XYZ file of C-alpha atoms in Angstrom:
564
model
C -123.139 9.013 -147.324
C -126.190 11.953 -146.827
C -125.054 15.302 -148.434
C -126.101 17.333 -145.594
C -128.155 17.667 -142.431
C -131.371 19.654 -143.526
C -134.008 18.406 -141.738
C -136.755 16.554 -144.381
C -139.777 18.437 -145.907
C -142.135 15.573 -145.874
C -143.097 12.743 -143.799
C -142.178 9.383 -144.967
C -140.122 10.458 -148.215
C -136.129 11.282 -148.005
C -135.095 14.854 -148.302
C -132.892 16.107 -151.326
C -130.558 18.632 -150.640
C -128.712 21.070 -153.035
C -126.249 18.821 -154.586
C -129.478 16.213 -154.950
C -131.573 18.722 -156.987
C -128.285 20.535 -158.845
C -127.286 16.475 -160.237
C -130.896 16.178 -161.445
C -131.056 19.690 -163.428
C -127.931 18.932 -164.602
C -128.811 15.861 -166.329
C -131.773 17.169 -167.723
C -130.163 19.662 -169.554
C -127.603 16.736 -170.719
C -130.802 14.567 -172.288
C -132.516 17.867 -173.789
C -129.175 18.090 -175.735
C -129.311 14.281 -176.874
C -132.871 14.423 -177.873
C -132.208 17.646 -179.853
C -129.348 16.077 -181.982
C -131.995 12.820 -182.015
C -134.494 14.795 -184.012
C -132.086 16.514 -186.102
C -130.515 13.307 -186.936
C -127.298 13.927 -185.765
C -127.893 10.855 -183.459
C -129.233 7.629 -185.197
C -131.947 5.582 -183.148
C -128.772 3.069 -182.792
C -126.785 5.732 -181.147
C -129.598 7.545 -179.075
C -131.005 4.169 -178.010
C -128.700 3.308 -174.897
C -128.676 7.437 -174.082
C -132.764 7.622 -173.595
C -132.969 4.129 -171.323
C -130.346 5.598 -169.054
C -133.303 8.278 -168.564
C -136.037 5.428 -168.511
C -137.031 6.229 -171.899
C -138.244 3.396 -173.900
C -139.369 2.992 -177.687
C -142.637 0.881 -177.537
C -145.895 -0.282 -179.982
C -147.025 3.343 -180.892
C -145.197 5.543 -179.191
C -142.414 6.274 -176.535
C -142.979 5.073 -172.407
C -141.220 7.055 -169.428
C -140.951 5.002 -166.795
C -140.550 7.640 -163.730
C -138.667 6.052 -160.986
C -140.185 6.199 -157.102
C -137.953 5.008 -155.022
C -139.009 2.155 -152.617
C -142.284 3.391 -153.298
C -142.234 6.581 -151.476
C -143.915 9.619 -152.867
C -145.684 12.509 -151.371
C -148.740 14.161 -152.092
C -147.031 17.142 -153.874
C -145.058 14.625 -156.420
C -148.699 12.776 -156.636
C -149.806 15.876 -158.250
C -146.828 16.330 -160.468
C -147.563 13.117 -161.706
C -151.039 13.618 -162.064
C -150.231 17.024 -164.121
C -147.772 14.816 -166.047
C -150.911 12.217 -167.200
C -152.958 15.580 -167.963
C -150.518 17.343 -169.943
C -148.389 14.888 -171.780
C -149.930 11.641 -171.675
C -153.753 10.593 -172.369
C -154.623 11.360 -168.746
C -153.447 8.327 -166.789
C -150.448 6.619 -165.565
C -149.820 2.845 -164.754
C -148.230 1.999 -161.356
C -145.904 -1.321 -161.973
C -144.312 -4.197 -159.996
C -141.304 -2.247 -159.127
C -142.776 0.198 -157.535
C -142.901 2.665 -159.964
C -145.024 4.579 -163.013
C -145.227 4.640 -166.716
C -146.705 6.927 -169.168
C -147.093 5.026 -171.982
C -147.830 7.998 -174.512
C -145.114 10.239 -174.488
C -143.596 12.221 -177.253
C -139.962 12.274 -177.444
C -139.864 15.993 -178.032
C -141.692 16.565 -174.485
C -139.505 14.310 -173.034
C -136.669 17.243 -171.404
C -139.246 19.353 -170.070
C -141.401 16.519 -168.267
C -138.189 15.537 -166.690
C -137.445 19.070 -165.756
C -140.384 19.010 -163.942
C -140.167 15.995 -162.289
C -136.964 17.533 -161.079
C -138.627 20.519 -159.725
C -140.572 17.634 -157.617
C -137.562 15.425 -156.411
C -138.300 12.773 -159.022
C -136.524 11.640 -161.881
C -136.392 8.339 -164.351
C -132.873 7.064 -163.419
C -131.395 3.422 -163.778
C -135.451 2.464 -164.487
C -134.000 0.777 -167.648
C -130.492 -0.729 -168.920
C -128.262 -3.408 -167.389
C -127.672 -1.638 -163.802
C -129.258 -1.672 -160.625
C -132.799 -0.649 -161.091
C -135.181 0.960 -158.579
C -134.521 -0.770 -155.034
C -138.492 -1.989 -154.099
C -139.341 -2.333 -150.464
C -142.171 -3.428 -147.923
C -145.118 -1.152 -148.583
C -145.578 -0.849 -144.781
C -142.020 0.429 -143.921
C -142.180 2.621 -141.042
C -145.566 1.387 -140.244
C -146.009 -2.592 -139.440
C -146.203 -3.988 -136.034
C -143.707 -6.871 -137.481
C -141.190 -4.433 -138.322
C -137.628 -5.208 -137.324
C -136.010 -1.722 -138.677
C -137.265 0.189 -141.254
C -136.365 -0.478 -144.592
C -136.654 2.765 -146.410
C -133.547 3.616 -144.828
C -131.231 0.857 -146.132
C -133.164 1.243 -149.601
C -131.988 4.636 -149.527
C -128.643 3.880 -148.165
C -128.774 1.241 -151.639
C -130.358 3.999 -153.712
C -127.282 6.323 -153.212
C -124.716 3.625 -153.208
C -125.930 2.323 -156.706
C -126.983 5.386 -158.463
C -124.434 5.425 -161.204
C -122.185 3.284 -159.472
C -118.864 3.208 -162.041
C -118.596 -0.264 -161.982
C -122.228 -1.516 -162.209
C -123.786 0.854 -164.633
C -123.423 -1.784 -167.336
C -123.762 -5.212 -165.774
C -124.396 -8.227 -168.214
C -128.181 -7.740 -167.705
C -130.573 -5.890 -165.475
C -129.898 -6.297 -161.584
C -133.261 -6.011 -159.318
C -133.131 -5.703 -154.963
C -135.519 -5.943 -152.751
C -135.710 -5.334 -149.166
C -138.425 -5.962 -145.976
C -137.825 -4.446 -142.484
C -139.851 -7.806 -141.584
C -138.807 -11.366 -141.820
C -142.459 -11.896 -143.013
C -141.516 -11.451 -147.224
C -143.831 -8.804 -148.278
C -141.408 -8.016 -151.511
C -140.772 -11.284 -153.071
C -137.488 -11.282 -152.149
C -136.929 -14.891 -153.566
C -137.510 -14.267 -156.756
C -135.101 -11.059 -157.067
C -131.416 -11.086 -157.824
C -131.141 -9.962 -154.207
C -133.745 -10.286 -151.388
C -133.390 -9.194 -148.271
C -135.243 -9.810 -145.438
C -134.601 -8.106 -141.803
C -134.441 -9.984 -138.631
C -133.282 -10.385 -134.798
C -130.232 -11.576 -134.648
C -128.514 -13.362 -131.837
C -127.639 -10.349 -129.822
C -130.785 -8.586 -130.399
C -129.810 -6.356 -133.144
C -131.230 -6.441 -136.773
C -129.414 -8.524 -139.017
C -130.429 -9.429 -143.148
C -131.301 -12.603 -144.783
C -129.673 -12.535 -148.021
C -131.190 -14.548 -150.866
C -129.694 -14.350 -154.267
C -130.051 -15.682 -158.056
C -133.801 -15.463 -157.895
C -136.279 -14.295 -160.805
C -138.726 -14.713 -163.295
C -138.838 -14.805 -167.043
C -138.250 -17.543 -169.331
C -136.343 -19.519 -166.524
C -138.142 -18.901 -163.630
C -135.642 -19.841 -160.533
C -136.203 -19.161 -156.839
C -133.439 -17.738 -155.048
C -131.329 -19.353 -152.682
C -130.140 -18.357 -149.179
C -126.495 -17.007 -149.534
C -126.406 -15.554 -145.814
C -128.254 -15.952 -142.897
C -126.812 -13.229 -140.448
C -125.480 -10.268 -141.980
C -124.896 -7.327 -140.073
C -126.131 -4.227 -140.782
C -122.549 -2.464 -140.921
C -121.291 -4.709 -143.702
C -124.748 -4.374 -145.837
C -122.629 -2.214 -148.567
C -119.570 -4.654 -148.534
C -121.083 -7.304 -148.914
C -123.805 -6.500 -151.916
C -120.471 -5.167 -153.479
C -118.735 -8.148 -153.257
C -121.745 -9.770 -154.668
C -122.077 -7.579 -157.572
C -118.190 -7.847 -158.694
C -118.604 -10.870 -158.917
C -121.581 -11.278 -161.156
C -119.876 -8.631 -163.451
C -116.902 -10.796 -163.309
C -118.372 -14.154 -164.204
C -121.734 -13.351 -165.417
C -122.452 -14.100 -168.914
C -122.547 -11.394 -171.629
C -122.491 -13.401 -174.804
C -126.452 -14.747 -174.731
C -129.117 -11.816 -173.300
C -130.893 -15.043 -171.972
C -128.354 -16.794 -169.781
C -126.930 -13.136 -168.393
C -128.918 -13.314 -165.127
C -126.923 -13.686 -161.951
C -129.539 -16.333 -161.546
C -127.951 -18.498 -164.195
C -124.298 -17.578 -162.743
C -125.683 -19.644 -159.368
C -126.865 -22.366 -160.654
C -124.155 -22.795 -163.257
C -121.520 -22.042 -160.424
C -123.550 -23.778 -157.786
C -124.416 -21.663 -154.600
C -121.194 -23.040 -152.405
C -119.037 -22.198 -155.252
C -120.841 -18.897 -155.531
C -120.842 -18.720 -152.029
C -117.074 -18.951 -151.531
C -116.235 -16.234 -154.561
C -118.286 -13.730 -152.874
C -116.825 -14.533 -149.531
C -113.016 -14.295 -151.334
C -114.058 -10.859 -152.464
C -115.561 -9.737 -149.038
C -112.539 -10.527 -147.647
C -110.324 -9.221 -149.826
C -112.100 -5.649 -149.655
C -110.887 -2.645 -147.629
C -113.790 -3.172 -145.569
C -113.459 0.137 -143.541
C -114.006 2.134 -146.645
C -117.829 0.215 -146.806
C -118.484 0.118 -143.414
C -121.884 1.385 -142.522
C -121.263 3.266 -139.470
C -124.017 4.078 -137.172
C -123.730 7.648 -137.587
C -124.155 7.612 -141.552
C -127.087 5.214 -140.535
C -128.547 7.579 -138.320
C -128.113 10.647 -140.341
C -129.563 8.723 -143.291
C -132.819 8.203 -140.998
C -133.234 11.925 -140.024
C -133.815 13.120 -143.501
C -136.990 11.037 -142.782
C -139.686 12.910 -141.240
C -141.624 11.024 -138.868
C -145.278 11.723 -138.234
C -146.554 13.161 -135.011
C -149.448 10.800 -133.983
C -152.079 11.851 -131.918
C -152.394 11.170 -128.459
C -156.098 10.394 -128.381
C -155.640 7.763 -131.462
C -155.549 4.816 -128.908
C -159.198 5.295 -128.077
C -160.508 4.924 -131.797
C -160.793 1.212 -131.882
C -163.748 1.222 -130.270
C -165.141 3.652 -133.165
C -164.040 1.590 -135.621
C -165.543 -1.590 -134.115
C -169.236 0.159 -134.004
C -168.709 1.277 -137.571
C -168.086 -1.956 -138.718
C -170.536 -3.800 -136.782
C -173.253 -1.197 -138.518
C -172.322 -1.530 -141.895
C -171.137 -4.987 -143.630
C -169.531 -3.495 -146.710
C -167.370 -1.210 -144.715
C -166.318 -4.164 -142.368
C -165.583 -6.120 -145.731
C -163.159 -3.231 -147.167
C -161.516 -2.953 -143.325
C -160.677 -7.178 -142.858
C -159.370 -7.118 -146.692
C -157.406 -3.213 -147.117
C -155.988 -2.626 -143.722
C -152.885 -3.573 -142.042
C -151.909 -3.689 -138.395
C -149.730 -0.639 -136.974
C -146.817 0.217 -134.430
C -149.116 2.490 -133.115
C -152.269 2.028 -131.185
C -155.222 3.482 -132.905
C -153.551 3.730 -136.109
C -153.752 1.091 -139.149
C -151.953 0.971 -142.572
C -154.689 0.798 -145.482
C -154.288 -0.650 -148.881
C -155.943 1.611 -152.145
C -157.046 -0.818 -154.574
C -156.309 -0.100 -157.802
C -158.392 -2.881 -158.856
C -162.095 -1.830 -159.417
C -164.153 -4.492 -161.042
C -163.386 -4.277 -165.260
C -160.607 -1.888 -164.425
C -157.098 -2.440 -165.829
C -154.752 -2.796 -163.292
C -152.245 -0.432 -161.968
C -153.808 2.034 -164.029
C -154.653 5.580 -162.146
C -156.200 8.743 -163.867
C -154.916 12.018 -163.472
C -158.217 13.204 -161.169
C -157.723 9.918 -158.954
C -153.992 10.565 -157.998
C -155.179 14.341 -157.305
C -157.685 12.900 -155.048
C -155.329 10.760 -153.932
C -152.605 13.306 -153.026
C -155.595 15.442 -150.816
C -156.644 12.091 -149.155
C -153.136 11.808 -148.326
C -152.553 14.950 -146.880
C -155.934 14.710 -145.152
C -155.534 11.218 -143.524
C -152.211 9.969 -143.784
C -149.496 12.824 -143.043
C -149.351 13.512 -146.917
C -147.517 10.617 -147.752
C -148.228 7.691 -150.550
C -146.582 4.001 -151.072
C -146.661 2.405 -154.448
C -147.032 -1.227 -153.914
C -145.025 -3.848 -156.205
C -148.471 -5.512 -156.358
C -149.963 -2.076 -158.186
C -151.846 -0.994 -155.408
C -151.654 2.459 -153.062
C -151.063 2.208 -149.505
C -151.636 5.219 -147.125
C -149.088 4.366 -144.324
C -150.827 5.861 -141.427
C -154.313 6.524 -141.047
C -156.307 7.021 -137.441
C -159.040 3.836 -136.754
C -161.696 6.258 -136.455
C -161.154 8.482 -139.581
C -161.183 4.972 -141.956
C -164.855 5.453 -142.361
C -164.914 8.670 -143.622
C -161.873 7.703 -146.072
C -163.619 4.831 -147.303
C -166.765 6.782 -148.533
C -164.814 9.023 -150.076
C -162.689 6.357 -152.063
C -165.743 4.138 -152.657
C -167.513 7.341 -154.332
C -164.310 7.431 -156.596
C -163.909 4.029 -157.824
C -161.052 3.403 -155.484
C -162.791 1.526 -152.480
C -162.312 -2.220 -153.662
C -162.513 -4.383 -151.080
C -160.462 -6.968 -152.361
C -156.699 -6.563 -151.896
C -155.493 -10.065 -151.649
C -157.835 -11.919 -153.832
C -158.872 -12.918 -156.814
C -160.002 -9.618 -158.454
C -156.636 -7.912 -156.955
C -155.185 -8.973 -160.353
C -151.585 -8.665 -161.437
C -150.994 -7.274 -165.049
C -148.428 -6.127 -167.572
C -149.442 -3.792 -169.998
C -149.138 -6.394 -172.590
C -149.330 -6.251 -176.432
C -151.646 -2.828 -176.375
C -148.185 -1.273 -175.504
C -145.603 -3.557 -175.313
C -143.204 -4.053 -178.368
C -142.123 -7.337 -176.809
C -145.812 -9.298 -175.844
C -147.350 -11.726 -177.546
C -150.593 -11.327 -175.953
C -152.945 -8.607 -174.595
C -152.772 -8.871 -170.944
C -155.759 -5.641 -170.324
C -158.605 -7.281 -171.702
C -158.552 -10.596 -169.844
C -157.737 -8.973 -166.625
C -160.758 -6.949 -167.314
C -162.923 -9.725 -168.184
C -161.762 -11.786 -165.297
C -162.229 -8.954 -162.951
C -165.676 -8.761 -164.429
C -166.420 -12.953 -164.026
C -165.806 -12.170 -160.456
C -167.689 -9.040 -159.829
C -169.887 -10.224 -157.502
C -168.948 -8.641 -153.949
C -169.267 -11.300 -151.911
C -167.840 -13.904 -154.056
C -163.982 -12.926 -153.791
C -164.708 -13.229 -150.160
C -166.222 -16.377 -150.413
C -163.024 -17.758 -152.665
C -160.690 -16.301 -150.037
C -156.501 -15.520 -150.668
C -155.891 -15.960 -154.123
C -153.268 -14.523 -156.598
C -153.759 -13.902 -160.063
C -151.180 -12.641 -162.233
C -151.091 -11.907 -165.840
C -148.083 -11.838 -168.174
C -148.172 -10.606 -171.902
C -145.151 -12.605 -172.830
C -142.300 -15.020 -171.170
C -140.339 -12.082 -169.686
C -142.894 -12.257 -167.151
C -143.450 -8.342 -166.171
C -146.711 -9.643 -164.520
C -144.826 -12.050 -162.474
C -147.125 -15.079 -163.359
C -144.908 -17.874 -162.596
C -145.354 -16.277 -158.856
C -149.440 -16.347 -158.875
C -151.553 -19.311 -157.333
C -152.805 -18.840 -161.046
C -150.837 -17.236 -163.476
C -151.639 -16.573 -166.985
C -149.351 -16.636 -169.793
C -149.646 -14.846 -173.337
C -148.362 -17.076 -176.044
C -148.558 -16.497 -179.449
C -150.336 -19.600 -181.334
C -150.018 -20.109 -185.168
C -150.487 -16.281 -185.167
C -153.517 -15.767 -182.832
C -152.847 -14.330 -179.118
C -153.681 -17.575 -176.796
C -153.100 -18.109 -173.006
C -151.244 -20.954 -171.220
C -152.441 -20.930 -167.230
C -150.205 -21.628 -164.659
C -151.180 -23.373 -161.299
C -149.223 -23.460 -157.718
C -147.004 -20.214 -157.729
C -146.273 -18.414 -154.709
C -143.929 -15.538 -153.930
C -143.781 -15.660 -149.879
C -141.718 -17.294 -147.089
C -142.748 -20.766 -148.779
C -141.823 -19.294 -152.580
C -143.125 -21.710 -155.304
C -142.913 -21.447 -159.396
C -146.240 -22.073 -161.090
C -146.777 -25.008 -163.683
C -148.091 -24.895 -166.824
C -151.282 -27.299 -166.539
C -152.042 -28.016 -170.738
C -152.268 -26.093 -173.893
C -152.995 -22.598 -174.565
C -156.390 -21.558 -175.352
C -157.951 -18.449 -176.566
C -159.398 -15.175 -174.222
C -162.798 -16.210 -173.406
C -161.737 -20.196 -172.963
C -159.168 -19.324 -170.694
C -161.609 -17.231 -168.571
C -164.283 -19.779 -168.690
C -161.157 -22.188 -167.353
C -160.388 -19.964 -164.414
C -163.885 -19.956 -163.401
C -163.860 -24.059 -163.634
C -160.711 -24.072 -161.382
C -162.001 -22.125 -158.708
C -165.204 -23.828 -158.616
C -163.159 -27.076 -158.425
C -161.264 -25.447 -155.443
C -164.505 -24.479 -153.671
C -166.012 -27.816 -153.892
C -162.415 -29.684 -152.921
C -161.310 -27.505 -150.243
C -160.709 -28.581 -146.401
C -162.167 -25.490 -143.770
C -160.167 -22.813 -143.873
C -157.932 -24.280 -146.710
C -156.391 -21.277 -149.080
C -156.064 -22.002 -152.590
C -152.442 -22.610 -152.690
C -153.033 -24.998 -149.966
C -155.932 -26.823 -151.853
C -153.711 -27.003 -154.871
C -150.471 -28.494 -153.571
C -152.865 -30.916 -151.371
C -154.622 -32.405 -154.368
C -152.195 -31.667 -157.552
C -152.900 -30.309 -160.583
C -154.790 -33.079 -161.816
C -158.585 -32.190 -160.562
C -157.867 -28.689 -161.805
C -156.347 -29.398 -165.056
C -159.442 -31.797 -165.387
C -162.081 -29.020 -164.688
C -159.994 -26.286 -167.035
C -159.683 -28.578 -170.240
C -163.478 -29.930 -169.445
C -165.825 -29.659 -172.612
C -169.452 -28.552 -171.655
């Protein structure tokens, strides 16, 4: 599967070779010709549309939007600087990190697109399969290769799936788009149950890693929790089994109705047993030797990822961190919310919040991108991860360097201690950009962020996931939020419905609408009253989602619609 055995260039990132680079350059020149023909009028918009979508280019309300692929969220410092350059030169000085670990530029001119793609190719990046009815960017655990509870490094298998799925001759024109997520841990950090296919690694009976396979999950106008298709898929059968799933979907998925075309509809229509039978029949009929993932192939892919050289003396850094957190409560709060346990003693992973008070979730300026690149080189081996929660992760940071890192981040608006809390809002771009949206997601996200901006309040509230979508397509994953907000059109005016009880983890659930839509300001007030109700009604140590499940929606609905 790998093209060569050349050593990798950057820690954490798959190293391209001559074949990869040549392919990208050829693809750019092919699209340059297509753009020129569109500008000249030789191609109509209807003829051009499928061609631009194959290259990640959307036509939105005010301009073209280019969605750049960041496979499984991994980006090097040099690549982040390339994204900053594009933001400065071709956009309005910022980019938007998405829930598929990609980045979007919202103000692109058509005539500039080939040059942008050429710059991306020079940085070993592209926009292929970020749109269209194909297998989209495979997402992964943001702590991949670092998490203490990891069974295997999912970046390796995500890269294998990327190579398998890119320009796959059978799966380039599926009934609908197809999304895969993979976690290296049995703990679901990728919302596996809300994907077309979700993979969770765990230790099998013989001690070797196997995958739990979930299928048929998704959000949008028909939110469905995925079902477990297989509990013990061995590594060697990963490609063959996923190929079988995709073949069944490609053969039987509906193409007559875009709203019923996703695999979740097919699984529901057939029933899990019948769908599994179809997959197993396809799987057994295949020449599995052709698809078998041999250990040497996995090893060759793994070798294309450089591994950090950890400092031998780092284990002693925990004592210094303990002293610093004791001396500075604000720093201690940030460490408590924004760090994650690492495999290596003396190190941790750091989540950098892209959700400052009053900020736009997931938006990062070119200056901030450059800063993150510099800090990644200084503190995390030059590697960054974009998360599906619209934040950035440094995978490997020494504990005795956390304080210095936090000080710089704080000075540049990136040191907010709110990961997993109410102001760590997920939001789509909404009606400010998207032609499909019914309402703006950004202003209400900013108002809610400001409403809960008191530094102590989010920590008093505790873990609470707030998600906002500008329309039923659910790009902000509002169904999966403990509190979700859905933008709707109410007699020609923007309005918002509130959902309660969603969750994307092991105990996945879909948020339910609690009542009629309200105006933007009414919704902000209603959310505040819902939170106040939780603070009064919760039991010691009880999270919002737990209180919500214990009490049901009634007390929260009463609070939301209470009149002064």
